[in-house]
Short mmCIF file of C-alpha atoms in Angstrom, two decimals:
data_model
loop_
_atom_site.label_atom_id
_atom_site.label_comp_id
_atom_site.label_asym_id
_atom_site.label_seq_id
_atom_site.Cartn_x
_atom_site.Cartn_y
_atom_site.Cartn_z
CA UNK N 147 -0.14 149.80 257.29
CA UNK N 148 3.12 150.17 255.32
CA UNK N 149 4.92 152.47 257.43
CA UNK N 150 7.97 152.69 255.22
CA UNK N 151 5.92 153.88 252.02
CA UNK N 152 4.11 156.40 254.26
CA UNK N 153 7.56 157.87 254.94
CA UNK N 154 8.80 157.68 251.86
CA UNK N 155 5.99 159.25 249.88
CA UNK N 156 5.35 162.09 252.82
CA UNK N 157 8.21 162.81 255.16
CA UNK N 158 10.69 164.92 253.92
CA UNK N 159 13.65 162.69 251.92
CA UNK N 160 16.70 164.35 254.53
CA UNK N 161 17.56 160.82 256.10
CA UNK N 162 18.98 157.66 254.45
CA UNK N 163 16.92 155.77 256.95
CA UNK N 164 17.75 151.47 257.82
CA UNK N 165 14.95 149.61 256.86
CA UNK N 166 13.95 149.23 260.11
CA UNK N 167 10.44 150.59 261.88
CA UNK N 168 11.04 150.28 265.63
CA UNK N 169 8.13 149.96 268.10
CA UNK N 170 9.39 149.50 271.68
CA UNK N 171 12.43 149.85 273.62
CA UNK N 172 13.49 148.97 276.90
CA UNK N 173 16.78 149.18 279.05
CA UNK N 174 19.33 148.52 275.92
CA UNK N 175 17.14 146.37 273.46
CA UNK N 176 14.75 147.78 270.68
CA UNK N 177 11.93 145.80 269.14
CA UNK N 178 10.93 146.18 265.45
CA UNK N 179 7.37 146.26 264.35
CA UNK N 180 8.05 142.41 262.94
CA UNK N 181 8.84 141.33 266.46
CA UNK N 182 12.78 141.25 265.53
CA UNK N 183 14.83 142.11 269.21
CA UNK N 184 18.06 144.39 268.46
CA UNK N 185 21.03 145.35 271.50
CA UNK N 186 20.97 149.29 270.89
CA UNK N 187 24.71 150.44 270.55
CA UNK N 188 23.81 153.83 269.08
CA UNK N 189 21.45 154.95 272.09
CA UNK N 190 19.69 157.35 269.91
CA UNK N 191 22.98 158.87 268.77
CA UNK N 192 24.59 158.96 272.25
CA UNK N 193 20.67 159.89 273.48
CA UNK N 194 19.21 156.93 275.84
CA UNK N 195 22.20 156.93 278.03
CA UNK N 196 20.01 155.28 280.22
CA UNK N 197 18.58 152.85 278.07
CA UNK N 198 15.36 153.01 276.72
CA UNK N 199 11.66 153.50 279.37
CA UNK N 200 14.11 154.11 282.00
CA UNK N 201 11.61 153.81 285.11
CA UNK N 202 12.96 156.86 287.08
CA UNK N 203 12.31 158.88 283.85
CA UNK N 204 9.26 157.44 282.83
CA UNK N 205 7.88 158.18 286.40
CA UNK N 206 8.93 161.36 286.34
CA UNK N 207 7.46 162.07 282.78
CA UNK N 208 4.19 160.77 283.46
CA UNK N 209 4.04 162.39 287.15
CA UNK N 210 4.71 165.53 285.74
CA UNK N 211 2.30 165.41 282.35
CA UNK N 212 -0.60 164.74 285.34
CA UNK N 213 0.00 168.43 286.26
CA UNK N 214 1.50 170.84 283.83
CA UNK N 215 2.95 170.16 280.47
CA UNK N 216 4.03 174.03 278.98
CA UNK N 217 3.08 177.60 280.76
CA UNK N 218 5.74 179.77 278.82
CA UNK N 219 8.86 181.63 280.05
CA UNK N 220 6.80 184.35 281.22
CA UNK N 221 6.48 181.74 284.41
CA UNK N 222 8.65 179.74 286.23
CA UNK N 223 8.15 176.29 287.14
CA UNK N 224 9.54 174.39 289.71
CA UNK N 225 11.45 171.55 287.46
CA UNK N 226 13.27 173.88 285.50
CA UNK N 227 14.30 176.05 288.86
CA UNK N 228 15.77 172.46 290.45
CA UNK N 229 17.42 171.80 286.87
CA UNK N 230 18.93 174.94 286.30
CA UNK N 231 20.65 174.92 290.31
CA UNK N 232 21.88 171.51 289.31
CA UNK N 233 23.53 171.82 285.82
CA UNK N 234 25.29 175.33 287.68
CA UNK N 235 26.06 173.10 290.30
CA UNK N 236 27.71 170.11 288.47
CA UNK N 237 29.55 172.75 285.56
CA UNK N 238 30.92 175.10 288.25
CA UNK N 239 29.40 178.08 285.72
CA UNK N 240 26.50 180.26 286.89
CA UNK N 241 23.79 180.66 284.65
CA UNK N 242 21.08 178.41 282.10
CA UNK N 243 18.89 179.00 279.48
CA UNK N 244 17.12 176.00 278.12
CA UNK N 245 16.34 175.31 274.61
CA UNK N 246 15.16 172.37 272.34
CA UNK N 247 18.01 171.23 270.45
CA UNK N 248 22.26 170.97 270.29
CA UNK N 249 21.98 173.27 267.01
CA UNK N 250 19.59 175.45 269.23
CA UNK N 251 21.95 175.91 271.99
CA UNK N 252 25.06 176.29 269.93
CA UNK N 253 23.19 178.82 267.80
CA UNK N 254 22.39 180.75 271.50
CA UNK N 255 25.92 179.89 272.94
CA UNK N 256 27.11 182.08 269.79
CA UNK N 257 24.48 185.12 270.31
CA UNK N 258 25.73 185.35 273.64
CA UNK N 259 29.60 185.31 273.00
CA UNK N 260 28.84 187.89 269.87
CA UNK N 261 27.03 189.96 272.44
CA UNK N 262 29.93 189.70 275.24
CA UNK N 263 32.38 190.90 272.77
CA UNK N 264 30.34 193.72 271.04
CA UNK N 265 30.11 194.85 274.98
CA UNK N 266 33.93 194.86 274.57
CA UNK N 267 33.96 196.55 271.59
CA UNK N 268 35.42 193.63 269.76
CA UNK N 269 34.27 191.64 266.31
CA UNK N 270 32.46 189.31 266.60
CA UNK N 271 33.88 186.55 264.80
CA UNK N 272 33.70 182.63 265.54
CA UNK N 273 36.60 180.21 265.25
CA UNK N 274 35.43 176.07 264.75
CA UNK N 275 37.52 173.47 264.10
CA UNK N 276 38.36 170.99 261.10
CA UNK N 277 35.94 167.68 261.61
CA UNK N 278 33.50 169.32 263.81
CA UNK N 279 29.91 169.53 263.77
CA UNK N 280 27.59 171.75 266.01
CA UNK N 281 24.44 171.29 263.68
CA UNK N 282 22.06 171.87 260.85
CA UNK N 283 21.32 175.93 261.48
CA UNK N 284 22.48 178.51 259.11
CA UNK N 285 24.53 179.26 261.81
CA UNK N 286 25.76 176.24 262.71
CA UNK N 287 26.16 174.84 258.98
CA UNK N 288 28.32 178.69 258.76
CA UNK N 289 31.40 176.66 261.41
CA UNK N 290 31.32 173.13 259.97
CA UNK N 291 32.35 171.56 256.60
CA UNK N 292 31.62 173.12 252.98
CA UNK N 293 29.62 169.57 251.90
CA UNK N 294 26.73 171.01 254.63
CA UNK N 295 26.58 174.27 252.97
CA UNK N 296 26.47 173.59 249.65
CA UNK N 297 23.24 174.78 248.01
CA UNK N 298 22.37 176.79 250.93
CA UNK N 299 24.61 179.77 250.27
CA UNK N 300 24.52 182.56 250.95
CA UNK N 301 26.63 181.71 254.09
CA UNK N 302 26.64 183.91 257.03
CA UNK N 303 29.89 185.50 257.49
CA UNK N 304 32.10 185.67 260.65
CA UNK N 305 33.01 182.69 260.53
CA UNK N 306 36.77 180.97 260.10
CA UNK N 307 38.02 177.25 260.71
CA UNK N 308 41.56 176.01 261.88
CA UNK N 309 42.64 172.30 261.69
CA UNK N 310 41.62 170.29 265.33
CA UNK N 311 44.25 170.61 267.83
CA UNK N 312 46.62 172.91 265.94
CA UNK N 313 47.19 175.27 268.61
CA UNK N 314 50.15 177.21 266.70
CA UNK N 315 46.98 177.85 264.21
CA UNK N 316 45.46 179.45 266.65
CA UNK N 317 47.45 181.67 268.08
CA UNK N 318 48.55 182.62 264.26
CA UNK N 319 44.60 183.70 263.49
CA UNK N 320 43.30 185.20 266.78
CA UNK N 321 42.26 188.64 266.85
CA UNK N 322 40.59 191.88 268.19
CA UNK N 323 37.78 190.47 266.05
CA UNK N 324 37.36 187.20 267.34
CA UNK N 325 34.18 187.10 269.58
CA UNK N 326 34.80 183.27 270.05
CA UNK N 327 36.16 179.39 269.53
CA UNK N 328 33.93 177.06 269.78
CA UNK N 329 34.92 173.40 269.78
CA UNK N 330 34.09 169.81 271.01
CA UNK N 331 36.02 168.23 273.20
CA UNK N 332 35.45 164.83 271.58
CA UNK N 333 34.52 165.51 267.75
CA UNK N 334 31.66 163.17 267.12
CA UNK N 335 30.33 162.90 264.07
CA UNK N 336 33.67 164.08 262.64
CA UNK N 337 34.51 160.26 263.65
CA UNK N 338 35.40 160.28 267.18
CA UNK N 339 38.48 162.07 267.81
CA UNK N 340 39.67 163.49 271.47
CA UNK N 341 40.97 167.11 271.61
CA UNK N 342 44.77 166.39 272.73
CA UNK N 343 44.96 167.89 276.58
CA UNK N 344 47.63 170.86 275.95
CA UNK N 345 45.16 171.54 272.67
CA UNK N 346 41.76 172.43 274.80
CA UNK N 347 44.41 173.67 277.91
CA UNK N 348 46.21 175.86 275.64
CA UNK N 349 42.55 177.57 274.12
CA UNK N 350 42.02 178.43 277.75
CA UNK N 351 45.34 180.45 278.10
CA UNK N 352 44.74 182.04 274.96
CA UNK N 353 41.10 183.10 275.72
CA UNK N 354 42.08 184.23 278.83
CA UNK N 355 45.03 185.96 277.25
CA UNK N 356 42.75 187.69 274.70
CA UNK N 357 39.08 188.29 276.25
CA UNK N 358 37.74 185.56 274.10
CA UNK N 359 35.05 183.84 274.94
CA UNK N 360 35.65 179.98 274.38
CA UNK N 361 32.47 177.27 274.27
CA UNK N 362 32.44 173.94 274.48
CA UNK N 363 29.96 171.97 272.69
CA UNK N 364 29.44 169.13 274.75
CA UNK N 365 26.19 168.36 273.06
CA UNK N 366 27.11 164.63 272.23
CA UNK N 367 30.28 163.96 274.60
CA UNK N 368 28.57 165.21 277.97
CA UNK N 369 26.36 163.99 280.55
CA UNK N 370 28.38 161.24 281.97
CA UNK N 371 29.28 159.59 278.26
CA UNK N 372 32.73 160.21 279.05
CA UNK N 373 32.97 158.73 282.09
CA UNK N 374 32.89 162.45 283.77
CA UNK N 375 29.81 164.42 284.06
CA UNK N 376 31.03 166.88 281.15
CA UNK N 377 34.07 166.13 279.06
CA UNK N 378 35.58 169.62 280.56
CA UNK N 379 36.12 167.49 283.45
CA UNK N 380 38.58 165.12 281.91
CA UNK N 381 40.56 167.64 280.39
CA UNK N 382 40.76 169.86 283.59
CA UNK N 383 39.76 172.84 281.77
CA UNK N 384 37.25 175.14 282.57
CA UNK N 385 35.35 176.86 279.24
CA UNK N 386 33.10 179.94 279.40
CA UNK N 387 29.83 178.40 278.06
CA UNK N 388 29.12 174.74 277.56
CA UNK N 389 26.12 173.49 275.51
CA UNK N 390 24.42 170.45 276.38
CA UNK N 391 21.43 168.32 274.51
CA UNK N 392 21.02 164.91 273.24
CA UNK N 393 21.54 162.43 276.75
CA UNK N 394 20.21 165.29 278.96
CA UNK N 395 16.50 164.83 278.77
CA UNK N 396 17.03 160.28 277.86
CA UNK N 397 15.08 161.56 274.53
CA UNK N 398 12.47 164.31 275.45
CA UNK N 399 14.07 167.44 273.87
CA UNK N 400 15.75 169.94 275.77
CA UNK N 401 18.97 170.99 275.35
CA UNK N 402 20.64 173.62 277.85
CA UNK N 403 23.23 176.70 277.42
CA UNK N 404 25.00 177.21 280.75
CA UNK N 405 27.69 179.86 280.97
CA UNK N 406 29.93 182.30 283.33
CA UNK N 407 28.95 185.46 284.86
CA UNK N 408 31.08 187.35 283.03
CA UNK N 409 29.74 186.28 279.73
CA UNK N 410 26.17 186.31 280.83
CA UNK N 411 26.11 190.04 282.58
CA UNK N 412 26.32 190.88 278.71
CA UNK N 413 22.90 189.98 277.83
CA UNK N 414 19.57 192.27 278.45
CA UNK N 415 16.05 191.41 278.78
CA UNK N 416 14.64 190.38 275.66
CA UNK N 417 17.97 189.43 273.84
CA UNK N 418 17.28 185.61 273.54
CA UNK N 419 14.50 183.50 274.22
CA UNK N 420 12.34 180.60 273.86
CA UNK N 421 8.55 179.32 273.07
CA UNK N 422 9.35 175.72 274.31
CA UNK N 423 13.10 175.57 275.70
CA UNK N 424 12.73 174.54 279.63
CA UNK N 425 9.09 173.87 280.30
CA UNK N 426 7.83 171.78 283.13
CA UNK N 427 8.16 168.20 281.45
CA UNK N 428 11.27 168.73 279.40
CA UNK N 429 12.88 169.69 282.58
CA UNK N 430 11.43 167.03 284.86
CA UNK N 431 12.72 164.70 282.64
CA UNK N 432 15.85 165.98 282.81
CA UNK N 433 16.44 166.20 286.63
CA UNK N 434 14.97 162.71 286.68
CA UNK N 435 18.27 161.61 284.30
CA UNK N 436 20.55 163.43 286.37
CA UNK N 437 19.42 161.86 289.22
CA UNK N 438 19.25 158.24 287.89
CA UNK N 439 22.82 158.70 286.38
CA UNK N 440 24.18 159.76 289.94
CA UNK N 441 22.06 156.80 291.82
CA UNK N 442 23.65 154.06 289.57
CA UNK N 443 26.70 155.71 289.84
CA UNK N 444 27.06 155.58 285.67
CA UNK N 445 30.37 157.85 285.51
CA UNK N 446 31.91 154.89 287.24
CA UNK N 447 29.95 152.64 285.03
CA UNK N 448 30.85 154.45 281.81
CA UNK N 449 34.80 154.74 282.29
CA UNK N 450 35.20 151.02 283.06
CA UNK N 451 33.16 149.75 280.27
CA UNK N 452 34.19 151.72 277.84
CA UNK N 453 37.97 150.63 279.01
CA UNK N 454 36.87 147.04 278.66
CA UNK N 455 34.99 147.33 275.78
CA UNK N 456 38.55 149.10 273.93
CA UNK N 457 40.66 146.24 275.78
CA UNK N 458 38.70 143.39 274.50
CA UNK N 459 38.66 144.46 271.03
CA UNK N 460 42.56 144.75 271.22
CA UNK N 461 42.75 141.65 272.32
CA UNK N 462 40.91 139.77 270.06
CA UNK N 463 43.18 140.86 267.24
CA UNK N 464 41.56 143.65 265.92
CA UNK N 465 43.70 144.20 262.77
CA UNK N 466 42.91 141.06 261.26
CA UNK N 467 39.75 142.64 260.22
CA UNK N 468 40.50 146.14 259.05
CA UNK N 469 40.78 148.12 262.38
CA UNK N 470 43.18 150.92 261.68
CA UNK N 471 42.42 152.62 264.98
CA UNK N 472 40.90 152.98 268.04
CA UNK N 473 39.84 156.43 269.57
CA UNK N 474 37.45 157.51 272.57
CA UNK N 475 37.08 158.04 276.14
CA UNK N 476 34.10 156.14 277.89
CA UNK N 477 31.39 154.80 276.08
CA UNK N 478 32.02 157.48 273.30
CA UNK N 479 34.15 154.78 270.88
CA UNK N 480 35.29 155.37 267.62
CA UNK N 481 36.45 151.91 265.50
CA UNK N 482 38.23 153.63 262.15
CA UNK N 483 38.67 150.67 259.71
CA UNK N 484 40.47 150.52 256.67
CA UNK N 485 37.18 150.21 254.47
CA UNK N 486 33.57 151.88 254.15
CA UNK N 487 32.28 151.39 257.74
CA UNK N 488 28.60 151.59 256.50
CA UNK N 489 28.19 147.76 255.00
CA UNK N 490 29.56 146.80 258.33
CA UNK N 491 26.54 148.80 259.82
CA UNK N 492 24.02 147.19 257.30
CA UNK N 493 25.80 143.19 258.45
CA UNK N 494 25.63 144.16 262.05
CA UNK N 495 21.90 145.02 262.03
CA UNK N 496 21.19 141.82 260.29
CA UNK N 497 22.70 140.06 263.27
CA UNK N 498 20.65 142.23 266.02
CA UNK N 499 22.82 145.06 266.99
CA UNK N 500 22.24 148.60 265.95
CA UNK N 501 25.54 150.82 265.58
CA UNK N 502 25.97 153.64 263.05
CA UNK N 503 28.93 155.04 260.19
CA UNK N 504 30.39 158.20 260.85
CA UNK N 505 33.32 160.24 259.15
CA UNK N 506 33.42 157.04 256.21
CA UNK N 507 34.86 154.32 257.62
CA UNK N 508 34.33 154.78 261.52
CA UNK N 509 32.06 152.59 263.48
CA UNK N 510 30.34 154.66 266.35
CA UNK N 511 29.58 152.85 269.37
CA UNK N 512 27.57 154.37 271.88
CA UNK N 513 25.70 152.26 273.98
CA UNK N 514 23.59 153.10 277.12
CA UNK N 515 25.76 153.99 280.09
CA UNK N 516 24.10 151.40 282.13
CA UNK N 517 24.34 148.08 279.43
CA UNK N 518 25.45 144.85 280.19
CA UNK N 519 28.37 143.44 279.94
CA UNK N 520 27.06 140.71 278.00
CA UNK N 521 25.67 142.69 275.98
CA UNK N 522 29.01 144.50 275.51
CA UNK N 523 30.32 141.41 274.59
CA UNK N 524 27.77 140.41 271.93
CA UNK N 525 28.45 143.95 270.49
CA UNK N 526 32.19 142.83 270.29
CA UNK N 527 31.54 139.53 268.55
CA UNK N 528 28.83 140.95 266.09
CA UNK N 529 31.87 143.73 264.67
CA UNK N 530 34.14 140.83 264.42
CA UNK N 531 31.61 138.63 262.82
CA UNK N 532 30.18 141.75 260.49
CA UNK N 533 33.79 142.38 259.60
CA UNK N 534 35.24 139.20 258.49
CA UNK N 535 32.44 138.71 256.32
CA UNK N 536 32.45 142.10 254.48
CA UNK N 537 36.25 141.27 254.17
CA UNK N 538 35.64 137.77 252.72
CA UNK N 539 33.17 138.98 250.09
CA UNK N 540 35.48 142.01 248.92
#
């Protein structure tokens, strides 16, 4: 069975897929349906942060599908209970709703902050950030750049973006009608660049300041990728709501919206909800992650690594192939070269290691929390490799 024509001639054409069917995975190498073994720096897109058929997961997945898979929201389980004490827990916030997706709980993060200010008799208008991207949603499509909402107009309204860590910009364009700012701590697929400290210190003062509510989408850049649980951590700064997806269920969907009190007391019965969002093996999956992250202490892990991995790259002389830059924090690395970062991709994959383009001409790496450091170092040789030859064939 071709499984590449079966795509192309029935699954919707929305991804630019590698040539690549994968089959298995396990811990940080991926296995192609030819047999072909690949060291999996992209993790799912910052997803398998603990590798691939972690056992603790897997366990937990399997113990749990034995006894209940979905009831509805009309019940509660005990899973999502235990998961939503732990994620108030390790935010310091007070309240969780579960959902499916990032774009899912940015799109609820927003409801919420709309609904906090219209209690407030405020707009309700949302302030994102140049570079950023909080999904594929009308909504979410709405705060990000015009080359996602082309063809898809009309846009909703209520939305306005300010350049990344321009805080005189803010302060300049906040209002009685801004509901919220939303930003990411660590822009992701805007290529990897870190909020400056006073930037994401100074929104705080300003919210504060104001009554705005201020989110941060820590969809990609949370649960322990940073080196601290959430990125909020790092930057000592303590937002209203914080959305978190991709890493927090090692690849079963589920993505969570935890927020404040103050924010939350503005919602009623009936004002959000969810067919799917926090059932029994979502959720056990989750706490099972959590739990495997603490265990094998991967914060730790994750801030030394990614230190080494930055420090070895340096060393080796990185601007003799095109490196213009170096951004990050953890195992959330962004290489920016001075050419298309996409044929160094396609060379890297040919040598066995999966990574991904983002924002042109960065290379993404973000590996499981818990990889090797051999591995690591294979990763660094294959980029130097990869980018020599690109360079030579110019």
């Amino acid at each position: 069975m071709n499984y590449q024509d079966i795509d192309k001639k029935h699954y919707l054409q929305t991804y630019k897929r590698f040539p690549l069917t994968i089959t298995k995975g396990e811990g940080s190498y991926v296995w192609d349906e030819k047999g072909n073994k690949y060291i999996d720096a992209l993790a799912g897109i910052a997803v398998t942060s603990l590798g691939h058929n972690h056992p603790k997961v897997v366990e937990a997945i399997k113990n749990q599908a034995e006894k209940l898979i979905h009831i509805s929201n009309f019940f509660l389980t005990p899973p999502q209970a235990e998961l939503t004490k732990k994620l108030a827990d390790l935010s310091g916030l007070d309240r969780v709703f579960f959902a499916n997706s990032g774009a899912e709980a940015n799109e609820g993060a927003l409801k919420i902050a709309r609904k906090y200010a219209h209690s407030k008799n405020k707009g309700g208008e949302i302030i994102s950030f140049e570079g950023c991207f909080h999904g594929r949603t009308m909504a979410t499509i709405a705060m990000g750049k015009k080359g996602q909402q082309e063809g898809f107009e009309p846009i909703p309204e209520g939305f306005r973006m300010l350049p990344f860590n321009d805080l005189k910009a803010v302060k300049e364009s906040v209002n009685d009608k801004t509901a919220a700012i939303i930003v990411e701590p660590i822009q992701g697929e805007g290529g990897i660049h870190p909020a400056k400290k006073d930037f994401l210190q100074g929104l705080r003062k300003i919210c504060d300041k104001q009554d705005i509510v201020l989110i941060f989408d820590e969809v990609q850049c949370g649960m322990g990728r940073t080196g601290h649980f959430f990125a909020k951590d790092y930057y000592e700064v303590q937002p209203d709501i914080i959305t978190s997806a991709k890493a927090l269920g090692s690849g079963v969907p589920v993505s969570a919206i935890i927020t404040n009190e103050k924010v939350a007391s503005a919602l009623n019965y009936g004002d959000h909800g969810t067919t799917f969002g926090g059932n029994p093996l979502a959720t056990s999956a989750a706490l099972a992650t959590i739990e495997a992250m603490e265990e094998e202490n991967l914060l730790n892990e994750a801030q030394e690594k990614g230190c080494w991995l930055m420090t070895k790259i340096e060393e080796r002389g990185c601007k003799e192939i095109g490196v213009k830059e170096m951004r990050g924090l953890g195992l959330m690395i962004g290489i920016e070269f001075d050419m298309e970062a996409k044929p160094i991709v396609e060379k890297m994959m040919e040598k066995g290691v999966l990574a991904n383009a983002t924002a042109g001409n960065v290379l993404r790496i973000v590996p499981p929390l818990n990889i090797s450091y051999d591995d690591l170092e294979v990763i660094i040789n294959t980029i130097f490799e990869s980018a020599k030859e690109i360079k030579e064939h110019a």
